[in-house]
PDB file of C-alpha atoms in Angstrom:
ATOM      1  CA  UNK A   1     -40.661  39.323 -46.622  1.00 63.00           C
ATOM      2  CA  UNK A   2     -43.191  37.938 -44.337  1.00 85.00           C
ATOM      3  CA  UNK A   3     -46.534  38.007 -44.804  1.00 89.00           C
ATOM      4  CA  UNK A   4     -48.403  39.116 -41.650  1.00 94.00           C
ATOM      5  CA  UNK A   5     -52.433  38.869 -41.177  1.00 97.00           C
ATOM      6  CA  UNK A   6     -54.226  41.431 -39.289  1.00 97.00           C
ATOM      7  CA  UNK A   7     -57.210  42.700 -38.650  1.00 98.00           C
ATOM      8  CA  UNK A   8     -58.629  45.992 -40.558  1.00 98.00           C
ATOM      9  CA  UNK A   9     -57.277  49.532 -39.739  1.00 97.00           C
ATOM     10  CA  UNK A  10     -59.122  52.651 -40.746  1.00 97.00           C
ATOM     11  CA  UNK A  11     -55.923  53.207 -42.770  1.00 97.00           C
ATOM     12  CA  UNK A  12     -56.241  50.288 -45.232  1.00 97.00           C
ATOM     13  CA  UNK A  13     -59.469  50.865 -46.529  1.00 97.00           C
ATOM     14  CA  UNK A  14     -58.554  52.952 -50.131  1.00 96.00           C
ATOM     15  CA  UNK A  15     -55.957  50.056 -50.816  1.00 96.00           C
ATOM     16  CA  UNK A  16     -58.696  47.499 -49.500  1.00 96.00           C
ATOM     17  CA  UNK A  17     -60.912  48.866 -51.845  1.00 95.00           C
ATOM     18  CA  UNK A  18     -58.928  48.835 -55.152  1.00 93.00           C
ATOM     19  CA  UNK A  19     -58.313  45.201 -53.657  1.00 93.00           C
ATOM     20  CA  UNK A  20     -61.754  44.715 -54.360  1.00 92.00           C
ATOM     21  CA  UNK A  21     -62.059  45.794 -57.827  1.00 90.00           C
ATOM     22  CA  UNK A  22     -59.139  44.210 -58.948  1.00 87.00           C
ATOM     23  CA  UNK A  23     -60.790  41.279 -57.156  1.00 84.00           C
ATOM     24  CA  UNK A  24     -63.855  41.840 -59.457  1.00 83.00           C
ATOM     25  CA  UNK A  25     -62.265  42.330 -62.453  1.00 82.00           C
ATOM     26  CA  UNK A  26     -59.899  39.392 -62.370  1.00 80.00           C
ATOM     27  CA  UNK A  27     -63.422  37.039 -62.077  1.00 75.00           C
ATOM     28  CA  UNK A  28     -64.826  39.639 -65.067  1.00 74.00           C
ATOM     29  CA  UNK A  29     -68.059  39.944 -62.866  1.00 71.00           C
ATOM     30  CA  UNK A  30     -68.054  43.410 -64.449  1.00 71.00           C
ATOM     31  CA  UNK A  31     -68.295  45.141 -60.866  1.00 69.00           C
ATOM     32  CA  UNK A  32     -67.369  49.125 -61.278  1.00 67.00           C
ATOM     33  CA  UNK A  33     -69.795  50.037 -58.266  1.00 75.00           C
ATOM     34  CA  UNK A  34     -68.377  49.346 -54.587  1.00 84.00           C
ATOM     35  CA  UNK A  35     -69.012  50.843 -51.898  1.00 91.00           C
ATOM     36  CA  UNK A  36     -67.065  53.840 -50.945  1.00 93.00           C
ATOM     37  CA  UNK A  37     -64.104  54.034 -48.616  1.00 96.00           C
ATOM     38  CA  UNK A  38     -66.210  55.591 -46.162  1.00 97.00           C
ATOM     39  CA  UNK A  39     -69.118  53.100 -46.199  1.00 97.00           C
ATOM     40  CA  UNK A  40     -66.906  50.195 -45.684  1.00 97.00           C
ATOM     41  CA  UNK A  41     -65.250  52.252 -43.055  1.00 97.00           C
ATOM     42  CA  UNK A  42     -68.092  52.980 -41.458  1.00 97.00           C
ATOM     43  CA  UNK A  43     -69.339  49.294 -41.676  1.00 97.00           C
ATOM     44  CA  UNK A  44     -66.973  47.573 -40.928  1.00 97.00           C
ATOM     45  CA  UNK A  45     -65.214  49.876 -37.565  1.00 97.00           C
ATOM     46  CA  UNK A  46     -68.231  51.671 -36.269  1.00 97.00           C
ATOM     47  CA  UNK A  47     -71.218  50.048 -36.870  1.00 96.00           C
ATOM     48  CA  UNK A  48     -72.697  47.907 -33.930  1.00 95.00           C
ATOM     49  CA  UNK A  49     -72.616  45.090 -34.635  1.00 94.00           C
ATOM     50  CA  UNK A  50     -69.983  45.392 -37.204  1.00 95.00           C
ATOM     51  CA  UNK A  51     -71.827  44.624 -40.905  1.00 96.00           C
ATOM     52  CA  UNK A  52     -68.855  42.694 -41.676  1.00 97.00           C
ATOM     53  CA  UNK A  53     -65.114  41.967 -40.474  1.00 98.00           C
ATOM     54  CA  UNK A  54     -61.879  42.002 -42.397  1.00 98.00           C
ATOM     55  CA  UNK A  55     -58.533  40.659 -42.137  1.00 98.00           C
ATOM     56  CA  UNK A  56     -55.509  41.979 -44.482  1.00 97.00           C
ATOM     57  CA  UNK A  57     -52.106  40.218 -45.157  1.00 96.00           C
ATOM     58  CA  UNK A  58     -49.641  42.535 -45.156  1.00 95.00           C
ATOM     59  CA  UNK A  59     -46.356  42.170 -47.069  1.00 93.00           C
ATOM     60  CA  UNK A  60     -43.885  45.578 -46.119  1.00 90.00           C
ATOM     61  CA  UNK A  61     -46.163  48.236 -46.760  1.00 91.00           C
ATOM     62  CA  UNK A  62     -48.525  46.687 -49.192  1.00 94.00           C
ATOM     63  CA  UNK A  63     -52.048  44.490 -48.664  1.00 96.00           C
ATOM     64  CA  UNK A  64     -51.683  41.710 -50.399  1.00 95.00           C
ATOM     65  CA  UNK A  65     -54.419  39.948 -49.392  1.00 94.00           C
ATOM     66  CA  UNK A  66     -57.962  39.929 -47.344  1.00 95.00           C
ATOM     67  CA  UNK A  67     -61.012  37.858 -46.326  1.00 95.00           C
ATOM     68  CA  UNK A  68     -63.984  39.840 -45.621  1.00 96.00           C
ATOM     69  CA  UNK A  69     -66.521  37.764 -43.189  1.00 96.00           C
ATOM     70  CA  UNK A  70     -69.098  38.004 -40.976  1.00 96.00           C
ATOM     71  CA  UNK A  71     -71.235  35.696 -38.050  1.00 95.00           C
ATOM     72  CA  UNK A  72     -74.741  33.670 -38.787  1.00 94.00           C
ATOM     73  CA  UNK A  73     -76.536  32.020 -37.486  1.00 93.00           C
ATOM     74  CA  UNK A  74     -77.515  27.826 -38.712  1.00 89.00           C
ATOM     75  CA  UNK A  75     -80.901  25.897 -37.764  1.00 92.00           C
ATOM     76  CA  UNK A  76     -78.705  22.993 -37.734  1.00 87.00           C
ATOM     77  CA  UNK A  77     -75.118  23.881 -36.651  1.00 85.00           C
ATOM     78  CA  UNK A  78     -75.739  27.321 -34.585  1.00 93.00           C
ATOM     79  CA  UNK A  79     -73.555  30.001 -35.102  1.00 95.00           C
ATOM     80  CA  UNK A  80     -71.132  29.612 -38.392  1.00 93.00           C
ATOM     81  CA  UNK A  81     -68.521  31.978 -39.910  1.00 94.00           C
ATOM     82  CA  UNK A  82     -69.288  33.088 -43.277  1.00 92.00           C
ATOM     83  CA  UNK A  83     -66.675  34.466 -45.768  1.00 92.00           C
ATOM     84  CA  UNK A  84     -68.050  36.515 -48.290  1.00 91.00           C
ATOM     85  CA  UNK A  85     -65.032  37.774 -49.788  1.00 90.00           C
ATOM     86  CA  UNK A  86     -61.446  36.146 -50.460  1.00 88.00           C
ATOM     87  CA  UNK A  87     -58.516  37.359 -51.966  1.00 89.00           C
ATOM     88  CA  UNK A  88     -54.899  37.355 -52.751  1.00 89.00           C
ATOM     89  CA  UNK A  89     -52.698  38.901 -55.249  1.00 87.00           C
ATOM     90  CA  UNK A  90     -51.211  36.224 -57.512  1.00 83.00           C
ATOM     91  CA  UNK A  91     -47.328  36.567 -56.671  1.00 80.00           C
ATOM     92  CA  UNK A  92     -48.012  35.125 -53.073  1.00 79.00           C
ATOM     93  CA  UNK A  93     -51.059  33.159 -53.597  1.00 77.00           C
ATOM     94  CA  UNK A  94     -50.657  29.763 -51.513  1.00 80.00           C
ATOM     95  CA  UNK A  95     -48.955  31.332 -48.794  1.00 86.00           C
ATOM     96  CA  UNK A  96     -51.668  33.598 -47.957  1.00 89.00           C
ATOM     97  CA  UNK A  97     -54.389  32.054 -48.565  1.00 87.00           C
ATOM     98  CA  UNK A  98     -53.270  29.679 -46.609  1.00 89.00           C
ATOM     99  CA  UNK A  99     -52.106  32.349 -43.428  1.00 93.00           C
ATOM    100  CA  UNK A 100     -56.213  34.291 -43.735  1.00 93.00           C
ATOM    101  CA  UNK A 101     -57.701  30.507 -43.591  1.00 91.00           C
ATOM    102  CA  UNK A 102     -56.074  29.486 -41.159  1.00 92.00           C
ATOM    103  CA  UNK A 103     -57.112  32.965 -38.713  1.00 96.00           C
ATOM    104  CA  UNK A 104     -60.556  32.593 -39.665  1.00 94.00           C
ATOM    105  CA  UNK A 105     -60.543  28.770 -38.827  1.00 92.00           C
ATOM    106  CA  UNK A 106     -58.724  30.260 -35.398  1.00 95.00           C
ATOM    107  CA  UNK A 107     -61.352  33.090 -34.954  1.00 97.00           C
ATOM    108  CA  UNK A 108     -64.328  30.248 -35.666  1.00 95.00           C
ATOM    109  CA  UNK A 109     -63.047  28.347 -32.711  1.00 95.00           C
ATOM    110  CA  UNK A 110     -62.680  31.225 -30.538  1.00 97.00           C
ATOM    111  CA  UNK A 111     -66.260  32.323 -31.620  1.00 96.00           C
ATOM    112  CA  UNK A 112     -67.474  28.932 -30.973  1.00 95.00           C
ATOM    113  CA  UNK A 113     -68.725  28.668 -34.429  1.00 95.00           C
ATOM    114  CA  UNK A 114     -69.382  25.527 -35.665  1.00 93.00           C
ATOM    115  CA  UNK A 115     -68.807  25.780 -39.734  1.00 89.00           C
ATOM    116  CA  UNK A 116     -66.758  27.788 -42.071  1.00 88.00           C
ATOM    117  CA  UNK A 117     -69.068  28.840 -45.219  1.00 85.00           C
ATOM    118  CA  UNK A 118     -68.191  30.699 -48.583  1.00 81.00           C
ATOM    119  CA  UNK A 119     -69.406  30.675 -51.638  1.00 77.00           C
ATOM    120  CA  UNK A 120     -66.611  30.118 -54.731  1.00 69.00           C
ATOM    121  CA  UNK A 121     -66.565  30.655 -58.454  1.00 63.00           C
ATOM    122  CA  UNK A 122     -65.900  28.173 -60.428  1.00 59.00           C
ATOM    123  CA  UNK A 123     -62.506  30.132 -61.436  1.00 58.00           C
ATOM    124  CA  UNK A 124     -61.711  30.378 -58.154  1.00 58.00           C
ATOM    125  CA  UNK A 125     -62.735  27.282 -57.181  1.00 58.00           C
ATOM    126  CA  UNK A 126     -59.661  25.209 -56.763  1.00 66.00           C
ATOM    127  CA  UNK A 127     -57.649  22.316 -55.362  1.00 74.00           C
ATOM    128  CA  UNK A 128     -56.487  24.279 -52.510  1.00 75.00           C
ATOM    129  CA  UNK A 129     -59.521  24.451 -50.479  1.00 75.00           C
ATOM    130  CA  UNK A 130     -59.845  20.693 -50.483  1.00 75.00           C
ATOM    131  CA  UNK A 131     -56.975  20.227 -48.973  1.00 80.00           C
ATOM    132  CA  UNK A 132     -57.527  22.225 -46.576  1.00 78.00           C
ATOM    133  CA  UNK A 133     -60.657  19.989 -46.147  1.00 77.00           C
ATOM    134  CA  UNK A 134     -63.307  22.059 -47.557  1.00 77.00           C
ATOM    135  CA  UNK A 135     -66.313  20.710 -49.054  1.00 78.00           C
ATOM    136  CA  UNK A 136     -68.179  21.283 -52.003  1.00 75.00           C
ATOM    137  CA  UNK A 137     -71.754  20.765 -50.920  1.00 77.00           C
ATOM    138  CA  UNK A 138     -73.299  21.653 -54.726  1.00 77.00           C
ATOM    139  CA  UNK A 139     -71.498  18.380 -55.348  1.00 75.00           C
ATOM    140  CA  UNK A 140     -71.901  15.918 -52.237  1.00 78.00           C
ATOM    141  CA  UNK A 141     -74.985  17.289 -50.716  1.00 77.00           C
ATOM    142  CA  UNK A 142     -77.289  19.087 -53.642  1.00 75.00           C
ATOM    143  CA  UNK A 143     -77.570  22.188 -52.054  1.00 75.00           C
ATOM    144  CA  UNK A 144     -77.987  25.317 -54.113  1.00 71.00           C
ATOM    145  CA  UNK A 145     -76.929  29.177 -53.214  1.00 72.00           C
ATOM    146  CA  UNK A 146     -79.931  31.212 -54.476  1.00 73.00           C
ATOM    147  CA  UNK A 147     -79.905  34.809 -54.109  1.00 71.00           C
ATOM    148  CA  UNK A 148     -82.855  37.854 -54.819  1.00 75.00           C
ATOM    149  CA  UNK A 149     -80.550  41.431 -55.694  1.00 74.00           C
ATOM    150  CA  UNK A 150     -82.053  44.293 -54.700  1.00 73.00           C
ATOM    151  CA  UNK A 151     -83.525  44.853 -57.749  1.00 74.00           C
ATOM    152  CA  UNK A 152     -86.171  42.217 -57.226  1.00 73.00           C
ATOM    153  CA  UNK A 153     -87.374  43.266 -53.719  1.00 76.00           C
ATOM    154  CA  UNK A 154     -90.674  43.966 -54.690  1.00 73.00           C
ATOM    155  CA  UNK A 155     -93.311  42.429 -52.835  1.00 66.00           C
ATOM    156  CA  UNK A 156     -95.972  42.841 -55.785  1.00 63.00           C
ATOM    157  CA  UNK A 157     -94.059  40.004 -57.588  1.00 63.00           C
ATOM    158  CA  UNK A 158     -94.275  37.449 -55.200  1.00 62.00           C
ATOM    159  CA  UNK A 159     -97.033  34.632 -55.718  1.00 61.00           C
TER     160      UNK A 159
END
């Protein structure tokens, strides 16, 4: 069956979701906490500007597959695509990752965007996006992803 990429539908969001968490648990990041169908609903279709975007491969009925991403902005390049989430069920790996890069590389050009970001564990980080002629910038340019959580927000701490 062909796999067909899409954007988002209200509909998809419970299976999007348990996407997720598989998603989470296959990395063992030891996420249980998501945000609820709702929220990403809500974020994703009626927020303006939309917090984030989503495409879904679909196979028959079922998602098997979605890249969650959004629009920055870069002092250097301008505006850039950023993927924050990427995933595919393993029984039809290649195929779509291939098919959801591919739309976000078309919806960068239509967007004018100048890069295509993400940030990759190293489980996930594999020989496939090189060939697609991704870049590991930890490795050829000695930039670093750093991150404060939510947790750490308060001001008081910082020096």
């Amino acid at each position: 069956m062909a796999a067909i990429i899409r954007d988002v539908e209200q509909k998809d969001f419970t299976e999007l979701r348990s996407l997720m968490l598989e998603n989470a648990a296959r990395q063992d990041l030891g996420v249980t906490r998501l945000p609820s169908v709702e929220k990403l609903a809500i974020d994703c279709l009626k927020s303006q500007p939309p917090k984030f975007n989503c495409l879904v491969c679909e196979e028959g009925d079922r998602i098997v597959g979605y890249a969650i991403y959004s629009f920055g902005y870069s002092t250097w390049m301008a505006r850039v695509l950023n993927i924050d989430d990427f995933h595919t069920q393993p029984h039809c790996e290649y195929e779509v990752k291939y098919k959801l890069l591919k739309r976000l590389v078309e919806i960068a050009i239509e967007k004018d965007c100048k890069r295509t970001a993400w940030t990759s564990s190293a489980s996930d980080h594999d020989e496939f996006w090189t060939k697609q002629g991704a870049v590991d910038v930890t490795v050829t340019e000695a930039w670093h992803q750093c991150r404060v959580d939510k947790s750490n927000f308060n001001t008081s701490k910082l020096k």
